[in-house]
Amino acid sequence: MAQKPSIPKGTRDFSPMEMMRRNYIFSTIKSVFQLYGYLPIETPAMENLSTLMGKYGEEGDRLLFKILNSGDFVAKIPEEKRNQLESKQIVRHISEKGLRYDLTVPFARYVVQHRNEISFPFKRYQIQPVWRADRPQKGRYREFFQCDVDVIGNKSLLSELELIQIIDDVFGKLEIPTLTKINNRKVLYGIAEYIGETEKFINLTVAIDKLDKIGIDKVLEELRNNGFSEKALDSVCEILEFNGNNEEKTNFLSDLLGNTETGKKGIEEIKTVLVYAKSVNLSYEPEFDLTLARGLNYYTGAIIEVIARDADMGSICGGGRYDDLTGIFGLPDVSGVGISFGADRIYDVMLEKNLFPEETQSGTQVLFVNFGEKEEKYCLPIVEKMRKAGISTELFPGAAKMKKQMTYANNKNIPFVILVGGNEMENGFFTIKNMLTGEQQQMNFDKMLKLVVS
RNA sequence: GUGCUUGUAGCUCAGUUGGUUAGAGCACCGGAUUGUGGUUCCGGGGGUCGUGGGUUCAAAUCCCAUCAUGCACCCCA
């Protein structure tokens, strides 16, 4: 062994057991998406950098994986920039493609490019990996899967409701207890209006978003450092410290933000969504959370975030409404709303809480032990019959030692092993061993089939 | 990009104030058992102690550098 092979930081291999479990998550999510009439699309792993840059803020640009151009790219760097080794300056000369950072921006690009083939509202889902050049840590990877559902080309708040229902269904099926928090960007903007700091709206949201992590004092301190007036801070403090149920919160804010232009709209929207949510059966009612802000700046209306109860994992699902995402690609006034399930974090939570059902962990149901050439030949048509009957069946490749074959079945969690040797061939029966109980009996094909199916 | 942590067998780790040939458990392979796994018993393979330099009679152990990893910040699924 010359050098131990390895994979890049923040990436992972998935072994069979993990893949079975991951596929269980993906297929559950997919089935729910389809139940609500969403259709799948895929987009390339790499996009033109021009599509990606500037869509996620300055921080986002830093976290984009950039792909080096082919050929002698150095020659294309203008003479005067050759000597200044500032990455920012030369990056656009040596890289024009990047790995996708999320699925929403590529989707917006897709919609603009295919606008004439699409009939709106367009409901799509997309399950693909995304890449971020972040420092990995718990629940954070450099390559991870997002499962996006979006509906675009429609302003109805019924779409927000639909997403809330999808969240409830998915986590219901996966049996993960969750807390769905919703807020509205317009409400946050309303707060900025109310305190007269609309210019610093972004700073305000970034600070508020940290409330449950760093506490009110540090949030206020951060705002103070950003130049917010003491009077503004008092108001922010008053709002953030308000406690109550959804209704009390909306009432409180209605009074407070009643005279603000955008805030008023936001309150109306969130009220509507909450009323909708009351009218359907949900396991967990969404909670109006004023401190939810979410970093992505393209959100303009509802914002949603889901966390797993009793798990320290950050959000496992999040999203919101964006009114003009396609505008930057030349198609204005197309409103959309969407959410993204973080499959990898969901996996981590389910693993931690032991939520994977037994049946996701087995593949092969029956293994035929291979005793030799004659026996092999005899078994092949039987194996074929088993598979035709829908039973996942293997014949051990080669007449390896019995111990080896049994160990193989054991390690692979195969519940039944069938032994066909001279005795069985002569008398036309099968010896079938239950690997769980160790019990062993002899029977004909039909009986065997029945036993395996049950 | 900033701060801290940890690098010893495939995996999880032990290894005393620096001192013989660096250990254990699990996993793997073989045997006890040529048609019986999971339990038991016996045996076996596997290590440039992350890498490079330094101190020393002597370094897994001390020092420096470097790389890798994990965690936290920033940000985020």
Short mmCIF file of C-alpha atoms (C1' of nucleotides) in Angstrom, two decimals:
data_model
loop_
_atom_site.label_atom_id
_atom_site.label_comp_id
_atom_site.label_asym_id
_atom_site.label_seq_id
_atom_site.Cartn_x
_atom_site.Cartn_y
_atom_site.Cartn_z
CA MET A 1 0.00 0.00 0.00
CA ALA A 2 1.76 3.09 -1.24
CA GLN A 3 -0.50 5.71 0.21
CA LYS A 4 -3.82 5.47 1.93
CA PRO A 5 -6.55 6.56 -0.47
CA SER A 6 -8.99 9.13 0.81
CA ILE A 7 -11.88 11.30 -0.27
CA PRO A 8 -12.14 15.08 -0.08
CA LYS A 9 -13.05 16.66 3.21
CA GLY A 10 -16.78 16.81 3.82
CA THR A 11 -17.66 14.12 1.31
CA ARG A 12 -18.73 10.57 2.10
CA ASP A 13 -18.98 7.08 0.68
CA PHE A 14 -22.31 5.38 1.14
CA SER A 15 -22.18 1.65 1.79
CA PRO A 16 -25.10 -0.69 0.97
CA MET A 17 -26.72 -0.40 4.39
CA GLU A 18 -26.56 3.38 4.23
CA MET A 19 -27.88 3.44 0.69
CA MET A 20 -30.86 1.27 1.58
CA ARG A 21 -31.69 3.71 4.32
CA ARG A 22 -31.07 6.78 2.17
CA ASN A 23 -33.24 5.36 -0.58
CA TYR A 24 -35.96 4.81 1.97
CA ILE A 25 -35.83 8.53 2.76
CA PHE A 26 -35.71 9.54 -0.90
CA SER A 27 -38.57 7.29 -1.95
CA THR A 28 -40.72 8.44 0.95
CA ILE A 29 -40.14 12.06 0.04
CA LYS A 30 -40.70 11.39 -3.65
CA SER A 31 -43.95 9.58 -3.09
CA VAL A 32 -45.32 12.49 -1.07
CA PHE A 33 -44.20 15.01 -3.69
CA GLN A 34 -45.95 13.04 -6.40
CA LEU A 35 -49.07 12.70 -4.30
CA TYR A 36 -49.40 16.48 -4.47
CA GLY A 37 -48.83 16.59 -8.22
CA TYR A 38 -45.20 17.65 -8.41
CA LEU A 39 -43.08 16.33 -11.27
CA PRO A 40 -39.36 15.62 -11.34
CA ILE A 41 -36.65 17.49 -13.20
CA GLU A 42 -32.88 17.37 -13.08
CA THR A 43 -30.29 19.99 -13.96
CA PRO A 44 -26.53 19.64 -14.52
CA ALA A 45 -24.12 19.37 -11.60
CA MET A 46 -22.26 22.36 -13.02
CA GLU A 47 -23.65 25.69 -14.07
CA ASN A 48 -22.05 28.68 -15.68
CA LEU A 49 -20.49 30.77 -12.97
CA SER A 50 -22.46 33.74 -14.27
CA THR A 51 -25.64 31.88 -13.31
CA LEU A 52 -24.40 31.20 -9.81
CA MET A 53 -22.37 34.25 -8.79
CA GLY A 54 -24.06 37.00 -6.85
CA LYS A 55 -27.16 34.98 -6.05
CA TYR A 56 -26.25 33.95 -2.54
CA GLY A 57 -24.58 37.07 -1.23
CA GLU A 58 -20.89 37.62 -0.75
CA GLU A 59 -20.58 34.66 1.60
CA GLY A 60 -22.23 32.44 -0.97
CA ASP A 61 -19.76 33.42 -3.67
CA ARG A 62 -16.92 32.38 -1.41
CA LEU A 63 -18.54 29.00 -0.82
CA LEU A 64 -18.99 28.21 -4.51
CA PHE A 65 -16.85 25.42 -5.89
CA LYS A 66 -15.32 26.77 -9.06
CA ILE A 67 -14.18 24.57 -11.91
CA LEU A 68 -10.88 25.35 -13.55
CA ASN A 69 -11.08 26.01 -17.28
CA SER A 70 -9.50 23.47 -19.58
CA GLY A 71 -6.45 24.31 -21.64
CA ASP A 72 -3.83 26.93 -21.03
CA PHE A 73 -5.98 29.28 -19.02
CA VAL A 74 -3.06 31.22 -17.66
CA ALA A 75 -2.37 32.56 -21.14
CA LYS A 76 -5.80 34.16 -21.14
CA ILE A 77 -5.16 36.22 -18.03
CA PRO A 78 -4.57 39.79 -19.12
CA GLU A 79 -0.91 40.82 -18.95
CA GLU A 80 -1.39 43.41 -16.23
CA LYS A 81 -3.07 40.91 -13.89
CA ARG A 82 -0.53 38.13 -14.16
CA ASN A 83 1.54 39.42 -11.32
CA GLN A 84 -1.17 40.30 -8.89
CA LEU A 85 -2.06 37.02 -7.33
CA GLU A 86 -5.40 38.09 -5.99
CA SER A 87 -7.80 35.24 -6.44
CA LYS A 88 -10.78 37.51 -6.82
CA GLN A 89 -9.15 39.32 -9.70
CA ILE A 90 -8.14 36.32 -11.73
CA VAL A 91 -10.95 33.89 -10.98
CA ARG A 92 -13.10 35.06 -13.85
CA HIS A 93 -10.24 34.53 -16.23
CA ILE A 94 -9.51 30.97 -15.22
CA SER A 95 -12.94 29.64 -14.27
CA GLU A 96 -16.27 29.96 -15.98
CA LYS A 97 -18.15 27.02 -14.48
CA GLY A 98 -19.08 26.09 -10.91
CA LEU A 99 -20.81 23.28 -9.03
CA ARG A 100 -24.37 24.07 -8.10
CA TYR A 101 -24.79 25.55 -4.63
CA ASP A 102 -28.47 24.79 -4.30
CA LEU A 103 -31.34 23.65 -6.49
CA THR A 104 -33.41 26.82 -6.45
CA VAL A 105 -31.21 29.04 -8.60
CA PRO A 106 -30.65 26.37 -11.26
CA PHE A 107 -34.40 25.85 -11.21
CA ALA A 108 -35.00 29.54 -11.82
CA ARG A 109 -32.58 29.38 -14.73
CA TYR A 110 -34.41 26.31 -16.02
CA VAL A 111 -37.77 28.04 -15.84
CA VAL A 112 -36.52 31.05 -17.78
CA GLN A 113 -34.90 28.88 -20.42
CA HIS A 114 -37.92 26.62 -20.83
CA ARG A 115 -40.62 29.20 -20.28
CA ASN A 116 -42.38 28.38 -23.52
CA GLU A 117 -42.70 24.68 -22.77
CA ILE A 118 -43.94 25.17 -19.23
CA SER A 119 -47.55 25.74 -18.28
CA PHE A 120 -47.89 27.70 -15.09
CA PRO A 121 -48.25 27.14 -12.24
CA PHE A 122 -45.32 24.78 -12.63
CA LYS A 123 -44.91 22.27 -9.84
CA ARG A 124 -41.65 20.43 -9.85
CA TYR A 125 -39.45 18.51 -7.48
CA GLN A 126 -35.73 17.90 -7.77
CA ILE A 127 -33.56 15.56 -5.74
CA GLN A 128 -29.87 16.04 -6.44
CA PRO A 129 -26.59 16.72 -4.69
CA VAL A 130 -25.30 20.25 -4.16
CA TRP A 131 -21.82 21.39 -3.18
CA ARG A 132 -20.55 24.05 -0.83
CA ALA A 133 -16.90 24.82 -0.11
CA ASP A 134 -17.65 25.19 3.57
CA ARG A 135 -15.67 23.91 6.53
CA PRO A 136 -17.45 20.69 7.44
CA GLN A 137 -18.75 20.05 10.95
CA LYS A 138 -21.63 18.25 12.59
CA GLY A 139 -24.56 17.95 10.18
CA ARG A 140 -22.65 19.92 7.59
CA TYR A 141 -21.09 18.44 4.50
CA ARG A 142 -19.44 19.74 1.38
CA GLU A 143 -21.52 17.46 -0.78
CA PHE A 144 -25.07 16.83 0.28
CA PHE A 145 -28.47 16.12 -1.20
CA GLN A 146 -31.34 18.52 -1.30
CA CYS A 147 -34.89 17.50 -2.07
CA ASP A 148 -36.60 20.58 -3.45
CA VAL A 149 -40.29 21.12 -4.14
CA ASP A 150 -41.33 24.38 -5.71
CA VAL A 151 -44.38 25.79 -7.36
CA ILE A 152 -43.66 28.73 -9.58
CA GLY A 153 -45.85 31.14 -11.53
CA ASN A 154 -48.58 31.64 -8.98
CA LYS A 155 -49.14 33.89 -5.99
CA SER A 156 -51.78 31.96 -4.11
CA LEU A 157 -51.07 31.26 -0.47
CA LEU A 158 -52.60 27.85 -1.01
CA SER A 159 -49.15 26.88 -2.22
CA GLU A 160 -47.69 27.78 1.17
CA LEU A 161 -50.33 25.60 2.77
CA GLU A 162 -49.55 22.77 0.39
CA LEU A 163 -45.89 22.86 1.36
CA ILE A 164 -46.80 22.81 5.03
CA GLN A 165 -48.93 19.76 4.35
CA ILE A 166 -46.09 18.10 2.47
CA ILE A 167 -43.77 18.73 5.40
CA ASP A 168 -46.31 17.23 7.75
CA ASP A 169 -46.80 14.18 5.52
CA VAL A 170 -43.11 13.51 4.91
CA PHE A 171 -42.06 13.70 8.54
CA GLY A 172 -45.20 11.84 9.54
CA LYS A 173 -44.23 8.97 7.27
CA LEU A 174 -40.64 9.03 8.47
CA GLU A 175 -41.94 9.25 12.04
CA ILE A 176 -39.74 12.18 12.92
CA PRO A 177 -41.31 14.54 15.46
CA THR A 178 -40.82 18.04 14.13
CA LEU A 179 -41.44 21.67 14.77
CA THR A 180 -42.39 23.77 11.75
CA LYS A 181 -41.66 27.44 12.17
CA ILE A 182 -43.03 30.02 9.80
CA ASN A 183 -42.56 33.72 9.43
CA ASN A 184 -42.85 36.25 6.67
CA ARG A 185 -40.14 38.41 5.23
CA LYS A 186 -42.66 41.23 4.87
CA VAL A 187 -43.31 41.12 8.60
CA LEU A 188 -39.59 41.45 9.22
CA TYR A 189 -39.47 44.31 6.78
CA GLY A 190 -42.42 45.79 8.63
CA ILE A 191 -40.36 45.78 11.80
CA ALA A 192 -37.62 47.62 9.94
CA GLU A 193 -40.23 50.10 8.75
CA TYR A 194 -41.62 50.47 12.24
CA ILE A 195 -38.25 51.31 13.75
CA GLY A 196 -37.28 53.42 10.75
CA GLU A 197 -34.31 51.35 9.66
CA THR A 198 -35.38 49.93 6.32
CA GLU A 199 -31.94 50.66 4.90
CA LYS A 200 -30.42 48.15 7.28
CA PHE A 201 -33.06 45.49 6.74
CA ILE A 202 -30.51 42.78 5.88
CA ASN A 203 -28.45 43.48 9.00
CA LEU A 204 -31.63 43.29 11.02
CA THR A 205 -32.62 39.88 9.65
CA VAL A 206 -29.15 38.43 10.07
CA ALA A 207 -29.07 39.52 13.70
CA ILE A 208 -32.61 38.39 14.53
CA ASP A 209 -31.91 35.00 13.02
CA LYS A 210 -29.32 34.37 15.71
CA LEU A 211 -31.61 35.06 18.64
CA ASP A 212 -32.11 31.52 19.90
CA LYS A 213 -28.41 30.86 19.52
CA ILE A 214 -26.76 33.88 21.11
CA GLY A 215 -29.57 35.47 23.11
CA ILE A 216 -31.24 38.84 23.05
CA ASP A 217 -28.35 40.82 24.52
CA LYS A 218 -25.89 39.81 21.85
CA VAL A 219 -28.43 40.41 19.11
CA LEU A 220 -28.95 43.93 20.40
CA GLU A 221 -25.22 44.41 20.66
CA GLU A 222 -24.77 43.32 17.06
CA LEU A 223 -27.46 45.75 15.95
CA ARG A 224 -25.86 48.51 18.00
CA ASN A 225 -22.57 47.85 16.25
CA ASN A 226 -24.37 48.14 12.96
CA GLY A 227 -25.51 51.64 13.89
CA PHE A 228 -29.08 51.06 15.01
CA SER A 229 -30.39 53.78 17.33
CA GLU A 230 -31.16 53.05 20.98
CA LYS A 231 -34.79 53.83 20.34
CA ALA A 232 -34.86 51.28 17.52
CA LEU A 233 -33.22 48.73 19.80
CA ASP A 234 -35.90 49.23 22.45
CA SER A 235 -38.59 48.53 19.89
CA VAL A 236 -36.80 45.46 18.54
CA CYS A 237 -36.39 44.21 22.07
CA GLU A 238 -40.06 44.69 22.80
CA ILE A 239 -41.04 42.75 19.70
CA LEU A 240 -38.60 39.90 20.15
CA GLU A 241 -39.52 39.43 23.78
CA PHE A 242 -43.20 39.07 23.03
CA ASN A 243 -44.47 35.64 23.90
CA GLY A 244 -47.75 34.04 23.03
CA ASN A 245 -49.51 31.64 20.74
CA ASN A 246 -49.95 32.24 17.04
CA GLU A 247 -53.10 34.27 17.47
CA GLU A 248 -51.68 36.48 20.19
CA LYS A 249 -48.60 37.10 18.14
CA THR A 250 -50.49 38.07 15.00
CA ASN A 251 -52.77 40.36 17.00
CA PHE A 252 -49.84 41.99 18.72
CA LEU A 253 -48.10 42.61 15.43
CA SER A 254 -51.25 43.77 13.68
CA ASP A 255 -51.50 46.58 16.22
CA LEU A 256 -47.84 47.38 16.00
CA LEU A 257 -47.32 47.21 12.27
CA GLY A 258 -50.81 48.32 11.22
CA ASN A 259 -49.47 51.52 9.74
CA THR A 260 -46.51 50.11 7.90
CA GLU A 261 -46.97 49.47 4.23
CA THR A 262 -45.19 46.14 3.81
CA GLY A 263 -45.53 44.87 7.36
CA LYS A 264 -49.28 45.11 7.16
CA LYS A 265 -49.31 42.90 4.07
CA GLY A 266 -47.04 40.41 5.75
CA ILE A 267 -49.34 40.09 8.74
CA GLU A 268 -52.31 39.52 6.45
CA GLU A 269 -50.41 36.81 4.62
CA ILE A 270 -49.30 34.97 7.68
CA LYS A 271 -52.80 35.14 9.14
CA THR A 272 -54.21 33.61 5.99
CA VAL A 273 -51.70 30.79 5.97
CA LEU A 274 -52.33 30.03 9.62
CA VAL A 275 -56.10 29.94 9.02
CA TYR A 276 -55.56 27.59 6.09
CA ALA A 277 -53.37 25.39 8.24
CA LYS A 278 -56.10 25.17 10.86
CA SER A 279 -58.57 23.94 8.26
CA VAL A 280 -56.63 20.80 7.41
CA ASN A 281 -55.49 17.93 9.61
CA LEU A 282 -51.88 18.37 10.60
CA SER A 283 -49.92 16.38 13.14
CA TYR A 284 -47.98 19.47 14.08
CA GLU A 285 -49.42 22.93 13.61
CA PRO A 286 -46.86 25.42 12.32
CA GLU A 287 -45.63 27.95 14.82
CA PHE A 288 -45.38 31.62 13.95
CA ASP A 289 -41.83 32.50 14.91
CA LEU A 290 -40.78 36.12 14.65
CA THR A 291 -37.15 35.28 15.06
CA LEU A 292 -37.00 33.12 11.97
CA ALA A 293 -35.24 35.11 9.27
CA ARG A 294 -33.22 32.79 7.01
CA GLY A 295 -30.14 34.02 5.30
CA LEU A 296 -30.99 33.66 1.65
CA ASN A 297 -31.89 37.09 0.50
CA TYR A 298 -34.13 36.18 -2.37
CA TYR A 299 -37.02 35.35 -0.07
CA THR A 300 -39.78 37.98 -0.13
CA GLY A 301 -42.80 36.42 1.57
CA ALA A 302 -43.37 33.38 3.72
CA ILE A 303 -40.33 31.68 5.15
CA ILE A 304 -40.44 28.20 6.59
CA GLU A 305 -38.03 26.15 8.59
CA VAL A 306 -38.39 22.73 10.16
CA ILE A 307 -36.32 21.35 13.00
CA ALA A 308 -36.46 17.90 14.55
CA ARG A 309 -37.67 17.90 18.12
CA ASP A 310 -35.14 16.66 20.66
CA ALA A 311 -32.26 16.68 18.18
CA ASP A 312 -29.38 19.05 17.93
CA MET A 313 -29.15 19.19 14.19
CA GLY A 314 -30.13 22.62 12.90
CA SER A 315 -32.86 22.79 10.31
CA ILE A 316 -33.74 19.68 8.35
CA CYS A 317 -36.03 21.47 5.92
CA GLY A 318 -36.41 25.09 4.91
CA GLY A 319 -37.67 27.42 2.24
CA GLY A 320 -39.93 30.27 1.42
CA ARG A 321 -41.49 32.48 -1.21
CA TYR A 322 -39.46 34.45 -3.68
CA ASP A 323 -41.26 36.96 -5.87
CA ASP A 324 -38.66 37.69 -8.44
CA LEU A 325 -36.06 34.99 -8.61
CA THR A 326 -36.36 34.65 -12.37
CA GLY A 327 -36.09 38.41 -12.81
CA ILE A 328 -32.31 38.27 -12.73
CA PHE A 329 -32.48 35.86 -15.66
CA GLY A 330 -34.77 38.14 -17.62
CA LEU A 331 -38.22 36.91 -16.71
CA PRO A 332 -39.83 39.36 -14.27
CA ASP A 333 -42.94 39.00 -12.12
CA VAL A 334 -42.90 35.26 -11.69
CA SER A 335 -43.59 34.41 -8.09
CA GLY A 336 -42.65 31.08 -6.64
CA VAL A 337 -42.53 29.30 -3.33
CA GLY A 338 -40.57 26.24 -2.41
CA ILE A 339 -38.89 24.23 0.29
CA SER A 340 -35.93 21.95 0.48
CA PHE A 341 -35.55 18.80 2.56
CA GLY A 342 -32.01 18.13 3.76
CA ALA A 343 -31.76 14.39 3.19
CA ASP A 344 -28.40 14.02 4.88
CA ARG A 345 -29.48 15.70 8.08
CA ILE A 346 -32.73 13.75 8.07
CA TYR A 347 -30.60 10.61 7.79
CA ASP A 348 -28.45 11.70 10.74
CA VAL A 349 -31.49 12.42 12.87
CA MET A 350 -33.16 9.11 12.01
CA LEU A 351 -29.98 7.22 12.74
CA GLU A 352 -29.54 8.97 16.07
CA LYS A 353 -33.16 8.27 17.02
CA ASN A 354 -33.19 4.76 15.62
CA LEU A 355 -36.10 5.46 13.31
CA PHE A 356 -35.25 3.26 10.34
CA PRO A 357 -37.70 0.39 9.98
CA GLU A 358 -36.30 -3.14 9.89
CA GLU A 359 -37.33 -3.87 6.34
CA THR A 360 -35.10 -1.15 4.92
CA GLN A 361 -32.09 -3.17 6.00
CA SER A 362 -32.50 -6.41 4.07
CA GLY A 363 -32.04 -7.07 0.41
CA THR A 364 -31.76 -10.71 -0.58
CA GLN A 365 -34.43 -12.94 0.91
CA VAL A 366 -33.16 -16.34 -0.16
CA LEU A 367 -29.71 -17.79 -0.74
CA PHE A 368 -29.18 -21.13 -2.47
CA VAL A 369 -26.08 -22.85 -1.21
CA ASN A 370 -23.84 -24.02 -4.01
CA PHE A 371 -22.57 -27.58 -3.56
CA GLY A 372 -21.02 -28.13 -6.97
CA GLU A 373 -21.59 -28.28 -10.70
CA LYS A 374 -24.45 -30.78 -10.73
CA GLU A 375 -26.26 -29.02 -7.94
CA GLU A 376 -25.71 -25.65 -9.59
CA LYS A 377 -27.36 -26.80 -12.78
CA TYR A 378 -30.25 -28.26 -10.82
CA CYS A 379 -30.73 -25.00 -8.87
CA LEU A 380 -30.64 -22.52 -11.70
CA PRO A 381 -34.22 -23.07 -12.96
CA ILE A 382 -35.49 -23.07 -9.37
CA VAL A 383 -33.73 -19.81 -8.66
CA GLU A 384 -35.30 -18.39 -11.80
CA LYS A 385 -38.74 -19.50 -10.61
CA MET A 386 -38.19 -17.81 -7.26
CA ARG A 387 -37.25 -14.55 -8.92
CA LYS A 388 -40.26 -14.75 -11.26
CA ALA A 389 -42.35 -15.02 -8.11
CA GLY A 390 -40.84 -11.71 -7.01
CA ILE A 391 -38.45 -13.06 -4.41
CA SER A 392 -35.00 -11.59 -4.24
CA THR A 393 -32.85 -14.69 -4.65
CA GLU A 394 -29.18 -15.52 -4.96
CA LEU A 395 -27.28 -18.65 -5.87
CA PHE A 396 -23.85 -18.53 -4.29
CA PRO A 397 -21.29 -18.06 -7.04
CA GLY A 398 -19.04 -21.09 -6.86
CA ALA A 399 -18.96 -24.15 -4.63
CA ALA A 400 -17.21 -22.46 -1.74
CA LYS A 401 -17.04 -24.04 1.64
CA MET A 402 -20.30 -24.33 3.47
CA LYS A 403 -19.04 -22.16 6.29
CA LYS A 404 -18.11 -19.44 3.85
CA GLN A 405 -21.55 -19.52 2.24
CA MET A 406 -23.40 -19.50 5.55
CA THR A 407 -21.30 -16.64 6.83
CA TYR A 408 -22.09 -14.76 3.66
CA ALA A 409 -25.83 -15.23 4.24
CA ASN A 410 -25.44 -14.23 7.85
CA ASN A 411 -23.49 -11.07 7.14
CA LYS A 412 -25.93 -10.06 4.46
CA ASN A 413 -28.91 -10.61 6.74
CA ILE A 414 -30.47 -13.09 4.37
CA PRO A 415 -33.38 -14.68 6.25
CA PHE A 416 -33.54 -18.00 4.37
CA VAL A 417 -30.89 -20.37 3.12
CA ILE A 418 -31.83 -23.26 0.87
CA LEU A 419 -29.71 -26.35 0.63
CA VAL A 420 -29.93 -28.61 -2.39
CA GLY A 421 -27.51 -31.51 -2.44
CA GLY A 422 -27.56 -35.10 -3.65
CA ASN A 423 -30.25 -36.18 -1.23
CA GLU A 424 -32.58 -33.31 -2.10
CA MET A 425 -32.10 -33.73 -5.84
CA GLU A 426 -32.91 -37.41 -5.66
CA ASN A 427 -36.07 -36.97 -3.66
CA GLY A 428 -37.24 -33.66 -5.14
CA PHE A 429 -37.50 -31.60 -1.98
CA PHE A 430 -35.65 -28.64 -0.52
CA THR A 431 -33.99 -28.13 2.80
CA ILE A 432 -34.74 -24.64 3.99
CA LYS A 433 -33.09 -23.04 6.93
CA ASN A 434 -34.43 -20.05 8.81
CA MET A 435 -31.36 -18.02 9.69
CA LEU A 436 -33.06 -16.18 12.51
CA THR A 437 -34.26 -19.18 14.47
CA GLY A 438 -31.75 -21.70 13.15
CA GLU A 439 -34.68 -23.98 12.49
CA GLN A 440 -34.44 -26.24 9.46
CA GLN A 441 -37.07 -28.18 7.55
CA GLN A 442 -37.67 -30.01 4.31
CA MET A 443 -40.49 -29.30 1.86
CA ASN A 444 -41.52 -29.03 -1.79
CA PHE A 445 -41.26 -25.89 -3.93
CA ASP A 446 -44.77 -24.54 -3.37
CA LYS A 447 -44.55 -24.83 0.38
CA MET A 448 -41.12 -23.24 0.32
CA LEU A 449 -42.43 -20.31 -1.69
CA LYS A 450 -45.24 -19.81 0.77
CA LEU A 451 -42.88 -19.85 3.73
CA VAL A 452 -40.55 -17.31 2.17
CA VAL A 453 -43.34 -14.95 1.17
CA SER A 454 -44.98 -14.95 4.61
"C1'" G B 1 -11.37 33.20 6.22
"C1'" U B 2 -10.61 32.92 12.23
"C1'" G B 3 -9.91 29.90 16.81
"C1'" C B 4 -9.25 25.18 19.19
"C1'" U B 5 -8.81 19.59 19.15
"C1'" U B 6 -6.91 15.05 17.51
"C1'" G B 7 -3.49 11.97 14.16
"C1'" U B 8 -0.73 4.54 16.65
"C1'" A B 9 -3.44 -2.26 12.56
"C1'" G B 10 -9.32 -2.21 8.07
"C1'" C B 11 -12.36 0.11 12.62
"C1'" U B 12 -12.41 1.84 18.03
"C1'" C B 13 -8.57 2.87 21.14
"C1'" A B 14 -4.32 1.75 25.17
"C1'" G B 15 0.92 2.74 25.30
"C1'" U B 16 3.68 5.39 32.58
"C1'" U B 17 9.00 10.66 34.07
"C1'" G B 18 11.77 9.33 26.66
"C1'" G B 19 14.35 3.02 27.58
"C1'" U B 20 14.22 -4.38 24.85
"C1'" U B 21 10.99 -6.99 19.35
"C1'" A B 22 4.58 -1.10 19.89
"C1'" G B 23 -0.37 -3.75 22.42
"C1'" A B 24 -5.94 -4.89 23.15
"C1'" G B 25 -10.97 -5.40 21.47
"C1'" C B 26 -13.74 -5.74 17.09
"C1'" A B 27 -13.27 -7.13 11.89
"C1'" C B 28 -10.73 -10.46 8.41
"C1'" C B 29 -8.44 -15.42 7.16
"C1'" G B 30 -7.48 -20.66 8.69
"C1'" G B 31 -8.47 -24.88 12.01
"C1'" A B 32 -11.57 -27.69 15.83
"C1'" U B 33 -16.51 -29.11 12.22
"C1'" U B 34 -15.28 -32.26 3.97
"C1'" G B 35 -23.77 -30.63 4.45
"C1'" U B 36 -24.58 -25.68 8.52
"C1'" G B 37 -23.87 -19.23 9.98
"C1'" G B 38 -24.81 -16.36 14.38
"C1'" U B 39 -22.42 -18.76 20.40
"C1'" U B 40 -17.39 -21.41 22.07
"C1'" C B 41 -12.06 -22.85 21.75
"C1'" C B 42 -7.18 -22.67 19.13
"C1'" G B 43 -4.05 -20.39 15.50
"C1'" G B 44 -2.71 -16.60 11.64
"C1'" G B 45 -1.92 -12.29 8.57
"C1'" G B 46 -1.66 -7.39 8.99
"C1'" G B 47 2.09 -1.06 11.63
"C1'" U B 48 7.38 3.70 7.29
"C1'" C B 49 3.31 5.19 15.14
"C1'" G B 50 0.14 11.23 9.41
"C1'" U B 51 4.65 13.41 6.82
"C1'" G B 52 9.47 16.09 7.05
"C1'" G B 53 13.16 17.97 10.06
"C1'" G B 54 15.42 18.78 15.07
"C1'" U B 55 17.02 17.48 20.42
"C1'" U B 56 19.10 12.76 22.54
"C1'" C B 57 23.34 7.19 23.58
"C1'" A B 58 17.99 6.27 22.73
"C1'" A B 59 11.66 9.33 20.26
"C1'" A B 60 4.97 6.68 19.27
"C1'" U B 61 6.44 9.83 23.66
"C1'" C B 62 9.96 16.25 23.78
"C1'" C B 63 10.50 20.72 20.07
"C1'" C B 64 9.52 23.01 15.14
"C1'" A B 65 7.26 22.82 10.49
"C1'" U B 66 3.76 20.68 7.31
"C1'" C B 67 -0.46 17.87 5.87
"C1'" A B 68 -4.93 15.58 7.33
"C1'" U B 69 -9.19 15.21 10.62
"C1'" G B 70 -12.96 16.71 14.05
"C1'" C B 71 -15.42 20.79 16.66
"C1'" A B 72 -16.82 25.99 17.20
"C1'" C B 73 -17.26 30.99 14.81
"C1'" C B 74 -18.93 33.19 10.04
"C1'" C B 75 -22.62 31.17 7.13
"C1'" C B 76 -25.99 27.33 6.25
"C1'" A B 77 -29.56 21.78 4.57
#
